[in-house]
């Protein structure tokens, strides 16, 4: 198959967060990936997209699709994650209060991304940005 | 449970979508979308007091076909048009979260297992 999808995520508009994830979900569904895989990708990428808007003023999402593997790269030029081990803990959050009022920032984003993916790799440099690579095996 | 039955139990208004077509097998009540995203169950409905477009986005990602706003909260037209585009039925009930969950539970709906 070998399809690449690319989306720019607008960091200014919280109400539009999720558009890229929705498009990816729609495309995967149309291409006939199994429903569970489609949902896992959609949820993980959506959490990542929300993180980009909350923490990093937007970023770029790239999805590479093939029949036996889906890889998604979420790259931003945000503040970076000082302590990735802490950020991976359920309930640990650095999101400001206004984000919690919107229903996010419970400290579940990264743990959820890990839970729904078949492989997760985070590279982050404080002051430069974060890149998360996700792998999904269709099943 | 059919959504039409939930409408009766909750004395709810159908704000958009066709309630007659949709079957729900479990329910999740939360104002915290991150917690909803940690919960996966087939054909669930979502009860929430949070009113913003991310409620509909969350439902979209989770394959949730019915969103119920509690405490009489009224979503604006942007939220409803997003729900229409994503084929999601939206209800509104005057009941509190606790009472709405209780009414659906008494009607036979269960929470399902966490993922």
mmCIF file with all atom_site columns, C-alpha atoms in Angstrom, chain A residues 14-19 21-22 25 29 35 39 42-43 46-47 50 100-106 108-109 112 115-116, chain B residues 31-43 50 52-55 57-63 65 82 86 115:
data_model
loop_
_atom_site.group_PDB
_atom_site.id
_atom_site.type_symbol
_atom_site.label_atom_id
_atom_site.label_alt_id
_atom_site.label_comp_id
_atom_site.label_asym_id
_atom_site.label_entity_id
_atom_site.label_seq_id
_atom_site.pdbx_PDB_ins_code
_atom_site.Cartn_x
_atom_site.Cartn_y
_atom_site.Cartn_z
_atom_site.occupancy
_atom_site.B_iso_or_equiv
_atom_site.pdbx_formal_charge
_atom_site.auth_seq_id
_atom_site.auth_comp_id
_atom_site.auth_asym_id
_atom_site.auth_atom_id
_atom_site.pdbx_PDB_model_num
ATOM 1  C CA . UNK A 1 14  ? -8.379  24.110 20.861 1.00 0.00 ? 14  UNK A CA 1
ATOM 2  C CA . UNK A 1 15  ? -11.808 23.585 19.326 1.00 0.00 ? 15  UNK A CA 1
ATOM 3  C CA . UNK A 1 16  ? -10.184 22.229 16.144 1.00 0.00 ? 16  UNK A CA 1
ATOM 4  C CA . UNK A 1 17  ? -7.885  19.811 17.970 1.00 0.00 ? 17  UNK A CA 1
ATOM 5  C CA . UNK A 1 18  ? -8.781  16.345 16.743 1.00 0.00 ? 18  UNK A CA 1
ATOM 6  C CA . UNK A 1 19  ? -9.324  17.222 13.100 1.00 0.00 ? 19  UNK A CA 1
ATOM 7  C CA . UNK A 1 21  ? -6.931  12.392 14.112 1.00 0.00 ? 21  UNK A CA 1
ATOM 8  C CA . UNK A 1 22  ? -10.439 12.320 12.658 1.00 0.00 ? 22  UNK A CA 1
ATOM 9  C CA . UNK A 1 25  ? -9.363  7.575  11.332 1.00 0.00 ? 25  UNK A CA 1
ATOM 10 C CA . UNK A 1 29  ? -11.520 2.973  7.867  1.00 0.00 ? 29  UNK A CA 1
ATOM 11 C CA . UNK A 1 35  ? -11.973 -1.687 13.404 1.00 0.00 ? 35  UNK A CA 1
ATOM 12 C CA . UNK A 1 39  ? -9.840  2.888  16.966 1.00 0.00 ? 39  UNK A CA 1
ATOM 13 C CA . UNK A 1 42  ? -7.459  7.223  16.420 1.00 0.00 ? 42  UNK A CA 1
ATOM 14 C CA . UNK A 1 43  ? -7.339  7.370  20.230 1.00 0.00 ? 43  UNK A CA 1
ATOM 15 C CA . UNK A 1 46  ? -5.942  12.143 19.256 1.00 0.00 ? 46  UNK A CA 1
ATOM 16 C CA . UNK A 1 47  ? -4.250  12.183 22.683 1.00 0.00 ? 47  UNK A CA 1
ATOM 17 C CA . UNK A 1 50  ? -4.370  17.283 22.144 1.00 0.00 ? 50  UNK A CA 1
ATOM 18 C CA . UNK A 1 100 ? -8.482  20.714 32.942 1.00 0.00 ? 100 UNK A CA 1
ATOM 19 C CA . UNK A 1 101 ? -11.667 22.723 32.646 1.00 0.00 ? 101 UNK A CA 1
ATOM 20 C CA . UNK A 1 102 ? -11.799 21.566 29.020 1.00 0.00 ? 102 UNK A CA 1
ATOM 21 C CA . UNK A 1 103 ? -11.731 17.897 30.055 1.00 0.00 ? 103 UNK A CA 1
ATOM 22 C CA . UNK A 1 104 ? -8.051  17.142 29.590 1.00 0.00 ? 104 UNK A CA 1
ATOM 23 C CA . UNK A 1 105 ? -4.877  17.316 31.650 1.00 0.00 ? 105 UNK A CA 1
ATOM 24 C CA . UNK A 1 106 ? -5.737  14.385 33.927 1.00 0.00 ? 106 UNK A CA 1
ATOM 25 C CA . UNK A 1 108 ? -3.637  10.157 31.158 1.00 0.00 ? 108 UNK A CA 1
ATOM 26 C CA . UNK A 1 109 ? -2.433  11.341 27.738 1.00 0.00 ? 109 UNK A CA 1
ATOM 27 C CA . UNK A 1 112 ? -3.171  6.193  27.037 1.00 0.00 ? 112 UNK A CA 1
ATOM 28 C CA . UNK A 1 115 ? -1.717  1.600  26.048 1.00 0.00 ? 115 UNK A CA 1
ATOM 29 C CA . UNK A 1 116 ? -3.278  1.843  22.593 1.00 0.00 ? 116 UNK A CA 1
ATOM 30 C CA . UNK B 2 31  ? -16.425 15.169 32.606 1.00 0.00 ? 31  UNK B CA 1
ATOM 31 C CA . UNK B 2 32  ? -12.813 14.196 32.061 1.00 0.00 ? 32  UNK B CA 1
ATOM 32 C CA . UNK B 2 33  ? -12.258 13.219 28.431 1.00 0.00 ? 33  UNK B CA 1
ATOM 33 C CA . UNK B 2 34  ? -8.861  11.676 29.196 1.00 0.00 ? 34  UNK B CA 1
ATOM 34 C CA . UNK B 2 35  ? -10.641 9.188  31.440 1.00 0.00 ? 35  UNK B CA 1
ATOM 35 C CA . UNK B 2 36  ? -13.183 8.450  28.723 1.00 0.00 ? 36  UNK B CA 1
ATOM 36 C CA . UNK B 2 37  ? -10.339 7.741  26.304 1.00 0.00 ? 37  UNK B CA 1
ATOM 37 C CA . UNK B 2 38  ? -8.940  5.211  28.780 1.00 0.00 ? 38  UNK B CA 1
ATOM 38 C CA . UNK B 2 39  ? -12.278 3.398  28.728 1.00 0.00 ? 39  UNK B CA 1
ATOM 39 C CA . UNK B 2 40  ? -13.187 1.296  25.735 1.00 0.00 ? 40  UNK B CA 1
ATOM 40 C CA . UNK B 2 41  ? -16.314 -0.672 25.338 1.00 0.00 ? 41  UNK B CA 1
ATOM 41 C CA . UNK B 2 42  ? -18.253 -1.551 22.247 1.00 0.00 ? 42  UNK B CA 1
ATOM 42 C CA . UNK B 2 43  ? -21.353 0.517  21.559 1.00 0.00 ? 43  UNK B CA 1
ATOM 43 C CA . UNK B 2 50  ? -18.711 19.048 29.919 1.00 0.00 ? 50  UNK B CA 1
ATOM 44 C CA . UNK B 2 52  ? -17.230 21.644 24.216 1.00 0.00 ? 52  UNK B CA 1
ATOM 45 C CA . UNK B 2 53  ? -16.408 20.197 20.769 1.00 0.00 ? 53  UNK B CA 1
ATOM 46 C CA . UNK B 2 54  ? -13.820 17.841 22.260 1.00 0.00 ? 54  UNK B CA 1
ATOM 47 C CA . UNK B 2 55  ? -16.673 15.814 23.773 1.00 0.00 ? 55  UNK B CA 1
ATOM 48 C CA . UNK B 2 57  ? -14.230 14.420 19.044 1.00 0.00 ? 57  UNK B CA 1
ATOM 49 C CA . UNK B 2 58  ? -13.685 12.022 21.935 1.00 0.00 ? 58  UNK B CA 1
ATOM 50 C CA . UNK B 2 59  ? -16.879 10.163 21.033 1.00 0.00 ? 59  UNK B CA 1
ATOM 51 C CA . UNK B 2 60  ? -15.749 10.036 17.403 1.00 0.00 ? 60  UNK B CA 1
ATOM 52 C CA . UNK B 2 61  ? -12.398 8.435  18.250 1.00 0.00 ? 61  UNK B CA 1
ATOM 53 C CA . UNK B 2 62  ? -14.036 5.930  20.608 1.00 0.00 ? 62  UNK B CA 1
ATOM 54 C CA . UNK B 2 63  ? -16.814 4.907  18.183 1.00 0.00 ? 63  UNK B CA 1
ATOM 55 C CA . UNK B 2 65  ? -22.631 6.751  18.876 1.00 0.00 ? 65  UNK B CA 1
ATOM 56 C CA . UNK B 2 82  ? -19.875 18.478 14.389 1.00 0.00 ? 82  UNK B CA 1
ATOM 57 C CA . UNK B 2 86  ? -19.799 12.439 12.683 1.00 0.00 ? 86  UNK B CA 1
ATOM 58 C CA . UNK B 2 115 ? -10.090 -1.702 28.698 1.00 0.00 ? 115 UNK B CA 1
#
